[in-house]
Short mmCIF file of C-alpha atoms and ligand atoms in Angstrom, two decimals:
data_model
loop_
_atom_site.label_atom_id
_atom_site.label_comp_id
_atom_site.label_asym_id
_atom_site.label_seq_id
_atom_site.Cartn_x
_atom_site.Cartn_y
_atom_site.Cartn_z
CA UNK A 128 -20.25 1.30 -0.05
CA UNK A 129 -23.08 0.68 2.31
CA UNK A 130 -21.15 -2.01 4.02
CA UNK A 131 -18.35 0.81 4.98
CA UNK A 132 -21.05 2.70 6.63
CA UNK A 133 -22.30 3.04 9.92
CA UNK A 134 -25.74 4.41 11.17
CA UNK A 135 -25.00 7.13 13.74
CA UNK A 136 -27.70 7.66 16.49
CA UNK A 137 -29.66 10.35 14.22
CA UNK A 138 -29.64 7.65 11.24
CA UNK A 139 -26.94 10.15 9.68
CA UNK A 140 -24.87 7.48 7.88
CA UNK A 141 -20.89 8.05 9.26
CA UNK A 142 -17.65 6.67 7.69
CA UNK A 143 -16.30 3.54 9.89
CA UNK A 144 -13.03 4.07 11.79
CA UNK A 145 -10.09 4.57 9.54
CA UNK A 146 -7.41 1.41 10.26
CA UNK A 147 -4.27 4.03 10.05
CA UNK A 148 -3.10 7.22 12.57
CA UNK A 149 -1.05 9.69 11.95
CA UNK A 150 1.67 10.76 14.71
CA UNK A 151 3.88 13.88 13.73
CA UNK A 152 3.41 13.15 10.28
CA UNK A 153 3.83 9.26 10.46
CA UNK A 154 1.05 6.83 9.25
CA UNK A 155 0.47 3.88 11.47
CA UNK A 156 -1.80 0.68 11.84
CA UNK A 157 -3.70 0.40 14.29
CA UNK A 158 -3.05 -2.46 16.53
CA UNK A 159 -6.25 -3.66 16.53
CA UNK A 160 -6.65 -3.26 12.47
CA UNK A 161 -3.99 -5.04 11.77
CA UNK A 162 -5.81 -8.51 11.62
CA UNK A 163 -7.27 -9.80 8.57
CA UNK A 164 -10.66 -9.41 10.28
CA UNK A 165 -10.14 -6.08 10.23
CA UNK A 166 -9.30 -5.82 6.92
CA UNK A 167 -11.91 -7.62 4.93
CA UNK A 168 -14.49 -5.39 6.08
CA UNK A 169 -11.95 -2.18 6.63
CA UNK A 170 -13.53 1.20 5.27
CA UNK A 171 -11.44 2.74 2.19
CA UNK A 172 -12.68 6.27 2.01
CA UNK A 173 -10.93 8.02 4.99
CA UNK A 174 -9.54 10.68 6.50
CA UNK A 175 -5.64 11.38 5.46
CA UNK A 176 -3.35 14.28 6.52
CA UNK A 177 -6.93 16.00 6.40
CA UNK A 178 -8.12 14.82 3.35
CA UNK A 179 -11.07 12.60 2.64
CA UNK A 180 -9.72 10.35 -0.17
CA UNK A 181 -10.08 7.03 -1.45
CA UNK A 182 -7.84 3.87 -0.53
CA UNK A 183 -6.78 1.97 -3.81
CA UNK A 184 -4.32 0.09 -1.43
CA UNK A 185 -3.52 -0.67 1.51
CA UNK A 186 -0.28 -2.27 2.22
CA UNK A 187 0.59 -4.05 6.11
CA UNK A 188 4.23 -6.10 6.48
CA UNK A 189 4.17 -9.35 8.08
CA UNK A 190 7.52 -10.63 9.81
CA UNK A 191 7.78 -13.78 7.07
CA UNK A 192 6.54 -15.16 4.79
CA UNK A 193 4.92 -18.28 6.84
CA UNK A 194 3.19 -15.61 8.61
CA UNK A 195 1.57 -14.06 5.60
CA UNK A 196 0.93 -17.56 4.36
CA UNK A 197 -1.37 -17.53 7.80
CA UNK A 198 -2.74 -14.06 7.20
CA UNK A 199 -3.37 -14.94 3.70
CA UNK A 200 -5.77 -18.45 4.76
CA UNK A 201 -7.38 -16.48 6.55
CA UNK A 202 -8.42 -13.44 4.35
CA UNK A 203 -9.47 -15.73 2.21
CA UNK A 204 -11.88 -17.80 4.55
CA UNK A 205 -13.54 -14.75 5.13
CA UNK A 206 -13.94 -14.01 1.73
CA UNK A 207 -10.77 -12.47 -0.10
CA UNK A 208 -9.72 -13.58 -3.72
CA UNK A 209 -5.69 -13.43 -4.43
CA UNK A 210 -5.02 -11.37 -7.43
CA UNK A 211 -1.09 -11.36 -7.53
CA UNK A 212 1.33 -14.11 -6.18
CA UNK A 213 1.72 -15.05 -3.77
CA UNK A 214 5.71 -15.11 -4.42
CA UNK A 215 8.77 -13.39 -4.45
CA UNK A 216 8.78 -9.67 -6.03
CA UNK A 217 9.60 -8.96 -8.47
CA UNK A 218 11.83 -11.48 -9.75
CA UNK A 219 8.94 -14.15 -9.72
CA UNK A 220 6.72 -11.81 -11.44
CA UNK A 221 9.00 -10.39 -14.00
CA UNK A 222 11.08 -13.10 -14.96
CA UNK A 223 12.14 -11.70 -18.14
CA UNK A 224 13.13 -8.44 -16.50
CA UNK A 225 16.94 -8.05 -15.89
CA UNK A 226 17.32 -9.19 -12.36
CA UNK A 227 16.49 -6.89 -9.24
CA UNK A 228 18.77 -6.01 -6.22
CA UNK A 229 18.44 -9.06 -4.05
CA UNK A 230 18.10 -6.63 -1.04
CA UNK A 231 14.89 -5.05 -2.18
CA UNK A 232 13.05 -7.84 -3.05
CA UNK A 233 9.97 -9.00 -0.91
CA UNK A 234 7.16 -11.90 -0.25
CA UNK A 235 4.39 -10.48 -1.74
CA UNK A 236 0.26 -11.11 -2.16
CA UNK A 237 -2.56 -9.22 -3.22
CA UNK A 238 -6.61 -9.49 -2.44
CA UNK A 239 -9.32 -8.32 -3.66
CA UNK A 240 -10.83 -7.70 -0.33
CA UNK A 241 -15.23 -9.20 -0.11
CA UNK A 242 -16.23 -5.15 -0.44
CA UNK A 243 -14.08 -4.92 -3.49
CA UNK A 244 -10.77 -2.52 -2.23
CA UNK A 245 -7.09 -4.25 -2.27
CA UNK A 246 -4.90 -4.75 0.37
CA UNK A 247 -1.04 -6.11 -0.72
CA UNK A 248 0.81 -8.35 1.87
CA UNK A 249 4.72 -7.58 2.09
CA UNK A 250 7.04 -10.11 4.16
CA UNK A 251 10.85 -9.72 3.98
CA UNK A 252 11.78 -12.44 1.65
CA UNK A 253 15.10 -13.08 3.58
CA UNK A 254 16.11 -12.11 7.80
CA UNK A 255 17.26 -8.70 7.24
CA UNK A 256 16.62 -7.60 3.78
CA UNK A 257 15.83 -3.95 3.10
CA UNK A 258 11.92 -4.77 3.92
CA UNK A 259 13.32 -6.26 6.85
CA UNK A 260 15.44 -3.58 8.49
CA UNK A 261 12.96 -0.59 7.54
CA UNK A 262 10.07 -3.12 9.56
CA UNK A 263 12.16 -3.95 12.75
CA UNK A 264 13.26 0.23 12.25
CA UNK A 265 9.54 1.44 12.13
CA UNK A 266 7.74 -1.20 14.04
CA UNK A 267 5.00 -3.78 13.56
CA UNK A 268 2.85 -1.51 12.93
CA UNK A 269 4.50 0.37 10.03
CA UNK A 270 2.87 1.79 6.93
CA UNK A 271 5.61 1.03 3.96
CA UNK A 272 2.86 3.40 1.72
CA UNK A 273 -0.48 3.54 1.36
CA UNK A 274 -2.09 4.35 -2.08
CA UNK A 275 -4.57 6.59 -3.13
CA UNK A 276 -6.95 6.90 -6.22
CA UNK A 277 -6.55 9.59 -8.42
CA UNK A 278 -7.95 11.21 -11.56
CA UNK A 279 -5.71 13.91 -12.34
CA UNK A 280 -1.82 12.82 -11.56
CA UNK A 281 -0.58 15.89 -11.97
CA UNK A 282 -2.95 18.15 -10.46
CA UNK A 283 -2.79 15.94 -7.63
CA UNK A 284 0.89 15.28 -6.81
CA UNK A 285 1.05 19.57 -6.93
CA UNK A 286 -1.69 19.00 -4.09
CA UNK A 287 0.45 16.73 -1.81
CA UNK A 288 2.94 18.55 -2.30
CA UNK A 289 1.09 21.44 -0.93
CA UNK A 290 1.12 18.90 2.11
CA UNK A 291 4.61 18.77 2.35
CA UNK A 292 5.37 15.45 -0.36
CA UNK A 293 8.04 15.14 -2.08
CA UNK A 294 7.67 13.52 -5.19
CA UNK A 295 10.55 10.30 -5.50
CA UNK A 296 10.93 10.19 -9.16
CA UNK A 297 10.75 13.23 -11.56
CA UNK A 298 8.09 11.81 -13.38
CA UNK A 299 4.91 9.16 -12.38
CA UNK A 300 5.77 5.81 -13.89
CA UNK A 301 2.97 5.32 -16.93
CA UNK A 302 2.54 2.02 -18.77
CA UNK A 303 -0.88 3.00 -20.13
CA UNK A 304 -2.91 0.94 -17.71
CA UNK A 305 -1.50 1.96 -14.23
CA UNK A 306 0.38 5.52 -13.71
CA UNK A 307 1.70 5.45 -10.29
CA UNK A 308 3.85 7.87 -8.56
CA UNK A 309 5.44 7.76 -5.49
CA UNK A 310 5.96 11.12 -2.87
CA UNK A 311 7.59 11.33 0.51
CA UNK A 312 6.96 13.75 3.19
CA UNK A 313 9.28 15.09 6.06
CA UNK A 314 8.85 12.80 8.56
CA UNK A 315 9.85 10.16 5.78
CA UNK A 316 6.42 8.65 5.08
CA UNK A 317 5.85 7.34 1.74
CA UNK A 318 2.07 7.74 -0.56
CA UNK A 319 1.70 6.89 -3.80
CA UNK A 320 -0.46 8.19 -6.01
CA UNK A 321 -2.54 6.14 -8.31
CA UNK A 322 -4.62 5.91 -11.41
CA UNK A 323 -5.64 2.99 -13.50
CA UNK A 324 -8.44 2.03 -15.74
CA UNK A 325 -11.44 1.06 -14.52
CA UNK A 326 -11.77 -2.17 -13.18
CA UNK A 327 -8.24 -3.15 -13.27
CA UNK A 328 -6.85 -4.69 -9.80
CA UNK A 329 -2.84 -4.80 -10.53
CA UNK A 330 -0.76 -3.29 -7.82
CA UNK A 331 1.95 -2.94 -10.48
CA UNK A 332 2.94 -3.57 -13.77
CA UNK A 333 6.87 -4.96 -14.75
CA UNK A 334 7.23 -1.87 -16.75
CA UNK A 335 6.24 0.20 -13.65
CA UNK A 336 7.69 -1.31 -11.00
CA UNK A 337 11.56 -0.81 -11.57
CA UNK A 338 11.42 2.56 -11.16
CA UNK A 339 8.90 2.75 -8.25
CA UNK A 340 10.27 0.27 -6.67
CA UNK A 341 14.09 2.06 -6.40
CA UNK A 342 12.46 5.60 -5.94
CA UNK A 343 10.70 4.07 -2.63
CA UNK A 344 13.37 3.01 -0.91
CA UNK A 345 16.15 5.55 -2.24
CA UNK A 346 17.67 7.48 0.41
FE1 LIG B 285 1.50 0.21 -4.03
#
């Protein structure tokens, strides 16, 4: 996307700055990305434990839900359109599902960002919920998981783990429209793999999100 691009001083076109480090195998924000500024115009082809791949999420934590509410505003002042919630997942989302452990559920929003990636807001949904304690554990800046687009789930999860991922559950979760799978490396940070149809802009389906949602956080 031209808008992702940068002119270098040859006129070679460049990729902008990626929003997330890695330190000893640990993906963080950036201070300075971590603003919805930031976001709405963030690149989402970048570089990743070496790869070059392609973003289909990325996901910051806010400390509460009033301060997503904030974040959210503004995202969408400068352009954003919600495409799930906001609310509390999953039980808002799913109500017909049998209930979820109170512990692991979150505040949660989606965008569809003005260049056209997604970016999913968490926000413990109680003071010290799971979401909560992992935050205050791995700082403001934490990456929960990021999520990258796939064609081949197979071919690619046996190429992460090449990388030193784990994969969380022994099979991707598959409701026809979103296969998702997430993998955990040694230093304990979490990817997940994704494909979908084209077009589509869920983060999750009820039928996926049960088991994704338990293999994240399992210990
Ligand atoms: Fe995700």
């Amino acid at each position: 996307m031209m808008n992702n691009l940068q002119l270098s001083r040859t006129g070679a076109a460049s990729l902008s700055p990626s929003p997330i480090v890695e330190i000893n195998g640990q993906l963080k924000y950036k201070s300075d990305c971590m603003t919805p500024e930031y976001f709405a115009r963030s690149p989402f082809t970048i570089e990743l434990y070496g790869d070059r791949v392609r973003v289909d999420h990325f996901v910051p934590i806010l400390p509460d839900a009033n301060s997503a509410i904030q974040y959210s505003d503004r995202l969408v002042e400068l352009g954003a359109a919600i495409a799930e919630g906001p609310g509390e997942w999953p039980n808002e989302f799913c109500p017909e599902d049998e209930p979820f452990p109170d512990d692991l559920a979150m505040y949660f929003i989606s965008f569809v960002l003005p260049a056209g990636g997604i970016l999913v807001l968490l926000a413990p949904h109680a003071p010290h919920d799971r979401l909560d304690r992992d935050r205050r554990a791995s700082g403001d800046n934490a990456v929960p998981h990021i999520a990258i687009q796939v064609n081949d789930m197979h071919s690619a999860a046996q190429h992460w783990r090449q990388k030193g991922f784990i994969p969380l559950s022994a099979q991707p979760q598959d409701d026809g429209c979103l296969c998702q799978w997430f993998l955990r490396n040694w230093a304990g940070q979490v990817i997940e793999l994704i494909r979908r149809q084209p077009g589509g802009q869920d983060t999750f389906s009820c039928q996926n999100i049960r088991g994704l949602r338990l293999s994240e956080v399992e210990q």
